[in-house]
């Protein structure tokens, strides 16, 4: 196909409605860095956007503006979370000192100290992710369905928080996965919601956001699986 | 009373600074057209509202990916809106499952284009005129492609018309629109 023949196809390509064999030809040009195709695609993007004018105009309901604005303030809520978790973290540290001070048996103290230390470390890491300005927050779901937020920081990890996941058998657990565009999902740990159905799962390793496009949750045997063994009950795109 | 429209450059600046006023301004400028697109695709007020929210969440979360040197904010936002709408239209699953969009969906930023286009709405009048002058057939094929995501061969089957006829309607319709946008540029 020559460039003049392609001239009438760029808009259809942009709209993703071109016949596959024609789309493949344009794909090849773009892969080769074809300047002509890039320039015409830019124009086609504008023409395609102008097709939005085909829609009959409707006034959006007044409450929708408030709803949208409320939905995009995770950072503010994140700061509230940060304060709450920081307070909790401080309480854990205080408890740690109390445990040491009261001089209960050395063995049980050590076990409790270790557990508290683990919890404190996780809370600290959570605070780190939630408080950073370059953390991306993605909201998912809605009331009465699995809903919550994913906080992702490319250098510090992922905090996955929410509620209303489906009930699972007592011998099963939820497992969080990071889903790359290509390749196998990566485990981000197992978790079980609390009695109220709420859950928090933290993974404190850097996340390559150029590669990871979504997080997902599947139901797995206790301890988790090396790869998902069931269809995900939830997928949250990060884009 | 209509809210004051903030220039796109200022909206982008605020979005990048994670200033909620940026998303408020983006909504004031593009919320109505986005809602109209989603209502046309879904024919469902509640679904259209959900999709508007999803659109502006995506704009908020991806504002730092937007590069003004590569195209206008209007084209960027409307491209994302159309992708979200088509995902919805193509899904036969429930509304919740529809949120689980395919991971390989077309990204409007996937092209490294260098746009010299003016703001889309600067030539809105020419565009509106061109769209209003389309024949019923031209309009129908454009609507099926834009709002339903149908290819030309799918449109031909749906309308029970020869593929060549559908291609001809599509070609002439897009040609009119291209010409109108060029006219708008020179005005």
Short mmCIF file of C-alpha atoms in Angstrom, two decimals:
data_model
loop_
_atom_site.label_atom_id
_atom_site.label_comp_id
_atom_site.label_asym_id
_atom_site.label_seq_id
_atom_site.Cartn_x
_atom_site.Cartn_y
_atom_site.Cartn_z
CA UNK A 1 0.00 0.00 0.00
CA UNK A 2 1.37 3.41 -0.97
CA UNK A 3 1.20 6.51 1.20
CA UNK A 4 -1.50 8.16 -0.96
CA UNK A 5 -3.57 4.99 -0.54
CA UNK A 6 -3.05 5.19 3.20
CA UNK A 7 -4.23 8.80 3.35
CA UNK A 8 -7.84 7.72 3.62
CA UNK A 9 -7.16 5.10 6.27
CA UNK A 10 -5.39 6.97 9.05
CA UNK A 11 -8.58 8.05 10.81
CA UNK A 12 -9.89 4.47 10.75
CA UNK A 13 -6.55 3.30 12.11
CA UNK A 14 -6.71 5.79 14.95
CA UNK A 15 -10.27 4.69 15.70
CA UNK A 16 -9.08 1.06 15.74
CA UNK A 17 -11.71 0.05 13.19
CA UNK A 18 -9.41 -0.60 10.24
CA UNK A 19 -9.41 -4.06 8.68
CA UNK A 20 -6.58 -6.07 10.31
CA UNK A 21 -4.45 -6.50 7.21
CA UNK A 22 -4.52 -2.75 6.47
CA UNK A 23 -3.78 -1.93 10.10
CA UNK A 24 -0.77 -4.25 9.98
CA UNK A 25 0.66 -2.33 7.03
CA UNK A 26 0.41 0.97 8.92
CA UNK A 27 1.85 -0.71 12.01
CA UNK A 28 4.90 -1.70 9.96
CA UNK A 29 5.42 1.87 8.77
CA UNK A 30 5.18 3.16 12.33
CA UNK A 31 7.64 0.55 13.57
CA UNK A 32 10.07 1.81 10.93
CA UNK A 33 9.60 5.37 12.22
CA UNK A 34 7.85 6.57 9.05
CA UNK A 35 7.65 10.39 9.34
CA UNK A 36 4.85 10.61 6.77
CA UNK A 37 2.64 8.21 8.71
CA UNK A 38 3.37 9.90 12.04
CA UNK A 39 2.44 13.31 10.65
CA UNK A 40 -0.77 12.01 9.09
CA UNK A 41 -1.70 10.13 12.24
CA UNK A 42 -1.43 13.40 14.16
CA UNK A 43 -3.93 14.99 11.79
CA UNK A 44 -6.09 11.87 11.93
CA UNK A 45 -6.19 12.06 15.74
CA UNK A 46 -7.69 15.54 15.45
CA UNK A 47 -10.23 14.48 12.81
CA UNK A 48 -11.18 11.44 14.89
CA UNK A 49 -11.61 13.62 17.99
CA UNK A 50 -13.84 15.94 15.98
CA UNK A 51 -16.20 13.01 15.39
CA UNK A 52 -17.24 13.46 19.01
CA UNK A 53 -19.36 16.28 17.57
CA UNK A 54 -21.68 13.59 16.17
CA UNK A 55 -23.04 13.09 19.67
CA UNK A 56 -26.12 15.08 20.53
CA UNK A 57 -25.14 17.42 23.33
CA UNK A 58 -26.56 16.71 26.77
CA UNK A 59 -26.02 18.66 29.95
CA UNK A 60 -24.34 16.47 32.54
CA UNK A 61 -26.22 16.29 35.86
CA UNK A 62 -24.98 18.82 38.40
CA UNK A 63 -24.01 16.17 40.94
CA UNK A 64 -21.60 14.55 38.48
CA UNK A 65 -19.07 17.37 38.86
CA UNK A 66 -19.02 16.90 42.64
CA UNK A 67 -18.68 13.14 42.18
CA UNK A 68 -15.74 13.48 39.79
CA UNK A 69 -13.97 15.95 42.03
CA UNK A 70 -14.53 13.73 45.07
CA UNK A 71 -13.09 10.76 43.20
CA UNK A 72 -9.84 12.49 42.29
CA UNK A 73 -8.75 13.51 45.74
CA UNK A 74 -6.98 10.34 46.83
CA UNK A 75 -3.91 12.34 47.80
CA UNK A 76 -5.88 14.28 50.34
CA UNK A 77 -7.40 11.11 51.68
CA UNK A 78 -3.96 9.55 51.41
CA UNK A 79 -2.63 12.21 53.76
CA UNK A 80 -5.42 11.39 56.20
CA UNK A 81 -4.47 7.75 55.92
CA UNK A 82 -0.88 8.69 56.45
CA UNK A 83 -1.70 10.43 59.69
CA UNK A 84 -3.84 7.53 60.87
CA UNK A 85 -1.20 4.98 60.02
CA UNK A 86 1.56 7.10 61.50
CA UNK A 87 -0.43 7.26 64.73
CA UNK A 88 -0.94 3.52 64.62
CA UNK A 89 2.72 3.03 63.95
CA UNK A 90 3.63 5.17 66.95
CA UNK A 91 1.19 3.16 69.07
CA UNK A 92 2.87 -0.06 67.96
CA UNK A 93 6.25 1.33 68.90
CA UNK A 94 4.91 2.35 72.32
CA UNK A 95 3.43 -1.10 72.79
CA UNK A 96 6.78 -2.54 71.89
CA UNK A 97 8.40 -0.60 74.71
CA UNK A 98 5.67 -1.61 77.15
CA UNK A 99 6.16 -5.26 76.31
CA UNK A 100 9.87 -4.93 76.96
CA UNK A 101 9.32 -2.94 80.15
CA UNK A 102 6.85 -5.27 81.81
CA UNK A 103 9.33 -8.13 81.69
CA UNK A 104 7.06 -10.97 80.69
CA UNK A 105 8.81 -14.21 79.89
CA UNK A 106 11.70 -13.72 77.50
CA UNK A 107 10.48 -16.20 74.91
CA UNK A 108 6.96 -14.83 74.56
CA UNK A 109 8.35 -11.30 74.64
CA UNK A 110 10.69 -12.09 71.78
CA UNK A 111 7.85 -13.58 69.74
CA UNK A 112 5.63 -10.60 70.41
CA UNK A 113 8.45 -8.18 69.75
CA UNK A 114 9.18 -9.89 66.45
CA UNK A 115 5.50 -9.77 65.44
CA UNK A 116 5.19 -6.14 66.46
CA UNK A 117 8.41 -5.27 64.71
CA UNK A 118 7.11 -6.90 61.51
CA UNK A 119 3.86 -5.02 61.82
CA UNK A 120 5.65 -1.76 62.55
CA UNK A 121 7.96 -2.22 59.56
CA UNK A 122 4.98 -2.90 57.30
CA UNK A 123 3.18 0.17 58.59
CA UNK A 124 6.28 2.29 58.07
CA UNK A 125 6.60 1.03 54.52
CA UNK A 126 2.92 1.71 53.93
CA UNK A 127 3.34 5.26 55.21
CA UNK A 128 6.30 5.70 52.89
CA UNK A 129 4.26 4.65 49.83
CA UNK A 130 1.16 6.64 50.75
CA UNK A 131 3.00 9.81 51.63
CA UNK A 132 5.14 10.20 48.55
CA UNK A 133 4.04 12.78 45.98
CA UNK A 134 4.96 10.49 43.07
CA UNK A 135 2.64 7.72 44.26
CA UNK A 136 -0.14 7.00 41.80
CA UNK A 137 -3.58 6.23 43.22
CA UNK A 138 -6.06 4.18 41.20
CA UNK A 139 -9.61 3.75 42.41
CA UNK A 140 -11.61 0.67 41.49
CA UNK A 141 -15.10 -0.77 41.93
CA UNK A 142 -18.05 0.77 43.68
CA UNK A 143 -20.17 0.18 46.77
CA UNK A 144 -21.53 -3.36 47.17
CA UNK A 145 -18.86 -4.63 44.78
CA UNK A 146 -15.17 -5.16 45.42
CA UNK A 147 -13.86 -1.62 45.71
CA UNK A 148 -10.90 0.26 47.03
CA UNK A 149 -7.67 1.81 45.87
CA UNK A 150 -4.30 0.76 44.59
CA UNK A 151 -1.41 3.03 45.53
CA UNK A 152 1.65 2.42 43.38
CA UNK A 153 5.06 3.94 43.74
CA UNK A 154 7.67 2.91 41.22
CA UNK A 155 10.46 2.97 43.81
CA UNK A 156 8.67 1.79 46.92
CA UNK A 157 5.93 -0.67 45.98
CA UNK A 158 2.21 -1.21 46.08
CA UNK A 159 -0.49 -0.75 48.71
CA UNK A 160 -3.71 -2.51 47.80
CA UNK A 161 -6.59 -1.61 50.08
CA UNK A 162 -10.33 -2.16 49.86
CA UNK A 163 -13.30 -4.26 50.82
CA UNK A 164 -16.16 -6.49 49.61
CA UNK A 165 -14.16 -9.24 47.91
CA UNK A 166 -16.26 -12.40 47.49
CA UNK A 167 -16.41 -14.93 50.34
CA UNK A 168 -13.94 -17.79 50.02
CA UNK A 169 -13.56 -21.15 51.74
CA UNK A 170 -11.56 -21.20 54.98
CA UNK A 171 -8.83 -23.29 53.31
CA UNK A 172 -8.30 -20.75 50.55
CA UNK A 173 -6.60 -17.37 50.47
CA UNK A 174 -6.50 -14.36 48.17
CA UNK A 175 -3.28 -13.70 46.27
CA UNK A 176 -2.34 -10.35 44.77
CA UNK A 177 -0.59 -10.32 41.40
CA UNK A 178 1.22 -7.69 39.36
CA UNK A 179 0.27 -8.19 35.71
CA UNK A 180 2.87 -7.28 33.08
CA UNK A 181 1.87 -6.45 29.49
CA UNK A 182 3.79 -9.56 28.49
CA UNK A 183 4.99 -12.51 30.51
CA UNK A 184 3.88 -14.21 33.68
CA UNK A 185 2.11 -12.46 36.58
CA UNK A 186 4.29 -11.71 39.62
CA UNK A 187 3.04 -12.56 43.08
CA UNK A 188 2.60 -9.64 45.45
CA UNK A 189 1.69 -11.76 48.46
CA UNK A 190 -1.33 -13.45 49.99
CA UNK A 191 -3.96 -11.94 52.25
CA UNK A 192 -7.33 -12.56 53.84
CA UNK A 193 -9.90 -9.83 54.52
CA UNK A 194 -10.79 -9.14 58.15
CA UNK A 195 -14.20 -9.94 59.66
CA UNK A 196 -15.61 -6.74 58.18
CA UNK A 197 -14.42 -7.76 54.70
CA UNK A 198 -11.68 -5.11 54.58
CA UNK A 199 -8.17 -5.87 53.41
CA UNK A 200 -4.76 -4.26 53.04
CA UNK A 201 -1.92 -5.89 51.16
CA UNK A 202 1.47 -4.24 50.88
CA UNK A 203 4.33 -5.18 48.60
CA UNK A 204 7.46 -3.19 49.26
CA UNK A 205 9.55 -3.72 46.18
CA UNK A 206 10.03 -1.32 43.26
CA UNK A 207 7.41 -1.62 40.51
CA UNK A 208 8.39 -1.18 36.88
CA UNK A 209 5.37 0.81 35.70
CA UNK A 210 6.50 0.66 32.08
CA UNK A 211 5.96 -3.09 32.30
CA UNK A 212 3.25 -3.63 34.92
CA UNK A 213 -0.17 -2.64 33.53
CA UNK A 214 -2.56 -3.99 36.15
CA UNK A 215 -2.95 -5.72 39.48
CA UNK A 216 -5.16 -8.76 39.90
CA UNK A 217 -6.49 -10.95 42.70
CA UNK A 218 -7.07 -14.68 42.48
CA UNK A 219 -8.17 -17.34 44.97
CA UNK A 220 -5.33 -19.72 45.82
CA UNK A 221 -4.41 -22.48 48.29
CA UNK A 222 -2.99 -21.37 51.67
CA UNK A 223 0.45 -19.84 51.24
CA UNK A 224 -0.27 -18.87 47.64
CA UNK A 225 0.82 -20.27 44.29
CA UNK A 226 3.82 -19.58 42.05
CA UNK A 227 1.36 -18.67 39.28
CA UNK A 228 -2.40 -18.04 39.34
CA UNK A 229 -4.36 -21.30 39.40
CA UNK A 230 -7.82 -19.72 39.14
CA UNK A 231 -9.42 -17.01 37.05
CA UNK A 232 -8.86 -13.60 38.70
CA UNK A 233 -11.78 -12.33 40.77
CA UNK A 234 -10.57 -8.78 40.22
CA UNK A 235 -8.34 -6.96 37.74
CA UNK A 236 -7.51 -3.32 38.21
CA UNK A 237 -5.78 -1.56 35.28
CA UNK A 238 -3.13 0.90 36.45
CA UNK A 239 -3.25 3.02 33.30
CA UNK B 1 -24.54 30.15 35.29
CA UNK B 2 -21.76 28.73 33.06
CA UNK B 3 -18.38 28.48 34.75
CA UNK B 4 -15.42 30.42 33.41
CA UNK B 5 -13.43 28.34 30.94
CA UNK B 6 -9.79 27.91 31.86
CA UNK B 7 -7.27 27.77 28.99
CA UNK B 8 -5.93 24.29 28.25
CA UNK B 9 -2.35 25.33 29.02
CA UNK B 10 -3.41 26.36 32.52
CA UNK B 11 -5.41 23.16 33.00
CA UNK B 12 -2.37 21.08 32.06
CA UNK B 13 -0.14 23.05 34.41
CA UNK B 14 -2.52 22.48 37.31
CA UNK B 15 -3.01 18.80 36.53
CA UNK B 16 0.73 18.26 36.49
CA UNK B 17 1.01 20.01 39.84
CA UNK B 18 -1.66 17.63 41.20
CA UNK B 19 -3.86 20.63 41.87
CA UNK B 20 -7.53 19.52 42.12
CA UNK B 21 -8.49 22.82 40.48
CA UNK B 22 -6.95 21.38 37.32
CA UNK B 23 -9.39 18.48 37.18
CA UNK B 24 -12.26 20.83 38.02
CA UNK B 25 -11.28 23.04 35.11
CA UNK B 26 -10.85 20.03 32.81
CA UNK B 27 -14.30 18.83 33.81
CA UNK B 28 -15.83 22.26 33.19
CA UNK B 29 -14.31 22.30 29.72
CA UNK B 30 -14.76 18.68 28.65
CA UNK B 31 -17.29 17.15 31.04
CA UNK B 32 -20.30 18.00 28.92
CA UNK B 33 -18.93 16.60 25.65
CA UNK B 34 -17.63 13.50 27.48
CA UNK B 35 -21.02 12.90 29.07
CA UNK B 36 -22.70 13.36 25.67
CA UNK B 37 -20.35 10.82 24.06
CA UNK B 38 -20.89 8.27 26.81
CA UNK B 39 -24.65 8.78 26.81
CA UNK B 40 -24.69 8.24 23.04
CA UNK B 41 -22.69 5.02 23.45
CA UNK B 42 -24.42 3.58 26.51
CA UNK B 43 -27.96 5.04 26.28
CA UNK B 44 -27.84 4.82 30.07
CA UNK B 45 -27.48 7.84 32.36
CA UNK B 46 -25.89 5.90 35.23
CA UNK B 47 -23.39 4.16 32.96
CA UNK B 48 -22.51 7.46 31.29
CA UNK B 49 -21.83 9.01 34.69
CA UNK B 50 -19.61 6.07 35.67
CA UNK B 51 -17.64 6.45 32.45
CA UNK B 52 -17.23 10.21 32.93
CA UNK B 53 -15.80 9.53 36.37
CA UNK B 54 -13.47 6.89 34.93
CA UNK B 55 -12.35 9.30 32.21
CA UNK B 56 -11.40 12.10 34.59
CA UNK B 57 -9.72 9.67 37.00
CA UNK B 58 -7.61 8.51 34.10
CA UNK B 59 -6.85 12.09 33.07
CA UNK B 60 -5.89 12.87 36.68
CA UNK B 61 -3.69 9.80 37.04
CA UNK B 62 -2.01 10.19 33.67
CA UNK B 63 -1.66 13.96 33.39
CA UNK B 64 2.10 13.69 33.64
CA UNK B 65 2.11 11.50 30.51
CA UNK B 66 0.48 14.27 28.48
CA UNK B 67 2.93 16.09 26.22
CA UNK B 68 1.52 19.33 24.81
CA UNK B 69 4.17 19.37 22.10
CA UNK B 70 2.64 16.18 20.71
CA UNK B 71 -0.98 17.28 20.52
CA UNK B 72 -3.74 19.28 22.11
CA UNK B 73 -5.40 18.49 25.42
CA UNK B 74 -8.80 18.25 23.73
CA UNK B 75 -7.61 15.53 21.34
CA UNK B 76 -5.93 13.66 24.19
CA UNK B 77 -8.99 13.72 26.45
CA UNK B 78 -11.45 12.89 23.68
CA UNK B 79 -9.25 10.00 22.52
CA UNK B 80 -9.21 8.54 26.02
CA UNK B 81 -12.98 9.09 26.27
CA UNK B 82 -13.61 7.28 23.03
CA UNK B 83 -11.41 4.34 24.08
CA UNK B 84 -13.27 4.04 27.38
CA UNK B 85 -16.61 4.23 25.58
CA UNK B 86 -15.69 1.62 23.00
CA UNK B 87 -14.43 -0.74 25.70
CA UNK B 88 -17.85 -0.42 27.25
CA UNK B 89 -19.69 -0.88 23.97
CA UNK B 90 -17.68 -3.97 23.04
CA UNK B 91 -18.16 -5.65 26.36
CA UNK B 92 -21.09 -7.99 26.75
CA UNK B 93 -20.33 -8.40 30.42
CA UNK B 94 -21.78 -6.67 33.40
CA UNK B 95 -20.90 -3.08 34.19
CA UNK B 96 -18.49 -4.16 36.88
CA UNK B 97 -16.75 -6.62 34.61
CA UNK B 98 -16.64 -3.92 31.98
CA UNK B 99 -14.24 -2.02 34.18
CA UNK B 100 -11.79 -4.84 33.64
CA UNK B 101 -10.79 -3.56 30.25
CA UNK B 102 -8.46 -5.52 27.99
CA UNK B 103 -4.86 -4.80 28.86
CA UNK B 104 -3.85 -4.39 25.23
CA UNK B 105 -6.30 -1.62 24.42
CA UNK B 106 -5.14 1.08 22.08
CA UNK B 107 -3.41 3.86 23.93
CA UNK B 108 -4.05 7.28 22.45
CA UNK B 109 -0.53 8.23 23.42
CA UNK B 110 0.97 5.28 21.62
CA UNK B 111 1.74 7.39 18.57
CA UNK B 112 4.72 9.68 18.75
CA UNK B 113 3.06 12.26 16.58
CA UNK B 114 4.04 15.90 16.24
CA UNK B 115 0.80 17.81 15.88
CA UNK B 116 0.73 21.24 14.34
CA UNK B 117 -3.01 21.33 14.73
CA UNK B 118 -4.65 24.23 16.51
CA UNK B 119 -6.96 23.52 19.44
CA UNK B 120 -9.82 21.38 18.30
CA UNK B 121 -12.42 23.81 19.48
CA UNK B 122 -10.94 26.75 17.65
CA UNK B 123 -12.57 25.46 14.47
CA UNK B 124 -15.60 23.97 16.18
CA UNK B 125 -17.94 26.00 13.98
CA UNK B 126 -16.48 24.58 10.75
CA UNK B 127 -16.62 21.09 12.21
CA UNK B 128 -20.23 21.45 13.29
CA UNK B 129 -21.18 22.74 9.84
CA UNK B 130 -19.38 19.88 8.12
CA UNK B 131 -21.07 17.31 10.34
CA UNK B 132 -24.48 18.89 9.78
CA UNK B 133 -23.99 18.76 6.00
CA UNK B 134 -23.27 15.02 5.93
CA UNK B 135 -25.80 12.83 4.17
CA UNK B 136 -27.73 10.36 6.31
CA UNK B 137 -25.61 7.48 4.98
CA UNK B 138 -22.33 9.28 5.60
CA UNK B 139 -23.38 10.17 9.13
CA UNK B 140 -24.55 6.65 9.85
CA UNK B 141 -21.29 4.98 8.85
CA UNK B 142 -19.28 7.49 10.88
CA UNK B 143 -21.49 6.94 13.91
CA UNK B 144 -21.18 3.16 13.65
CA UNK B 145 -17.39 3.43 13.48
CA UNK B 146 -17.00 6.09 16.17
CA UNK B 147 -19.63 5.11 18.73
CA UNK B 148 -19.90 1.35 18.12
CA UNK B 149 -16.34 0.57 17.03
CA UNK B 150 -17.43 -1.28 13.89
CA UNK B 151 -15.01 -1.86 11.01
CA UNK B 152 -16.11 -1.06 7.48
CA UNK B 153 -16.84 -4.72 6.70
CA UNK B 154 -18.90 -5.01 9.91
CA UNK B 155 -20.81 -1.87 8.94
CA UNK B 156 -21.43 -3.31 5.45
CA UNK B 157 -22.89 -6.47 6.99
CA UNK B 158 -24.97 -4.52 9.48
CA UNK B 159 -26.40 -2.18 6.85
CA UNK B 160 -26.60 -4.95 4.24
CA UNK B 161 -24.72 -2.78 1.78
CA UNK B 162 -21.78 -3.66 -0.48
CA UNK B 163 -18.42 -3.04 1.22
CA UNK B 164 -17.41 -0.71 -1.62
CA UNK B 165 -20.45 1.48 -0.98
CA UNK B 166 -19.68 1.72 2.73
CA UNK B 167 -16.06 2.61 1.97
CA UNK B 168 -17.22 5.30 -0.42
CA UNK B 169 -19.58 6.85 2.18
CA UNK B 170 -16.84 6.73 4.79
CA UNK B 171 -14.22 8.21 2.45
CA UNK B 172 -16.43 11.12 1.41
CA UNK B 173 -17.57 11.81 4.99
CA UNK B 174 -14.04 11.89 6.38
CA UNK B 175 -12.93 13.97 3.39
CA UNK B 176 -15.55 16.59 4.21
CA UNK B 177 -14.46 16.70 7.80
CA UNK B 178 -10.78 16.97 6.90
CA UNK B 179 -11.56 19.81 4.52
CA UNK B 180 -13.61 21.60 7.16
CA UNK B 181 -10.78 21.34 9.67
CA UNK B 182 -8.31 22.75 7.15
CA UNK B 183 -10.75 25.59 6.44
CA UNK B 184 -10.99 26.24 10.15
CA UNK B 185 -7.20 26.42 10.38
CA UNK B 186 -6.96 29.11 7.73
CA UNK B 187 -9.82 31.19 9.06
#
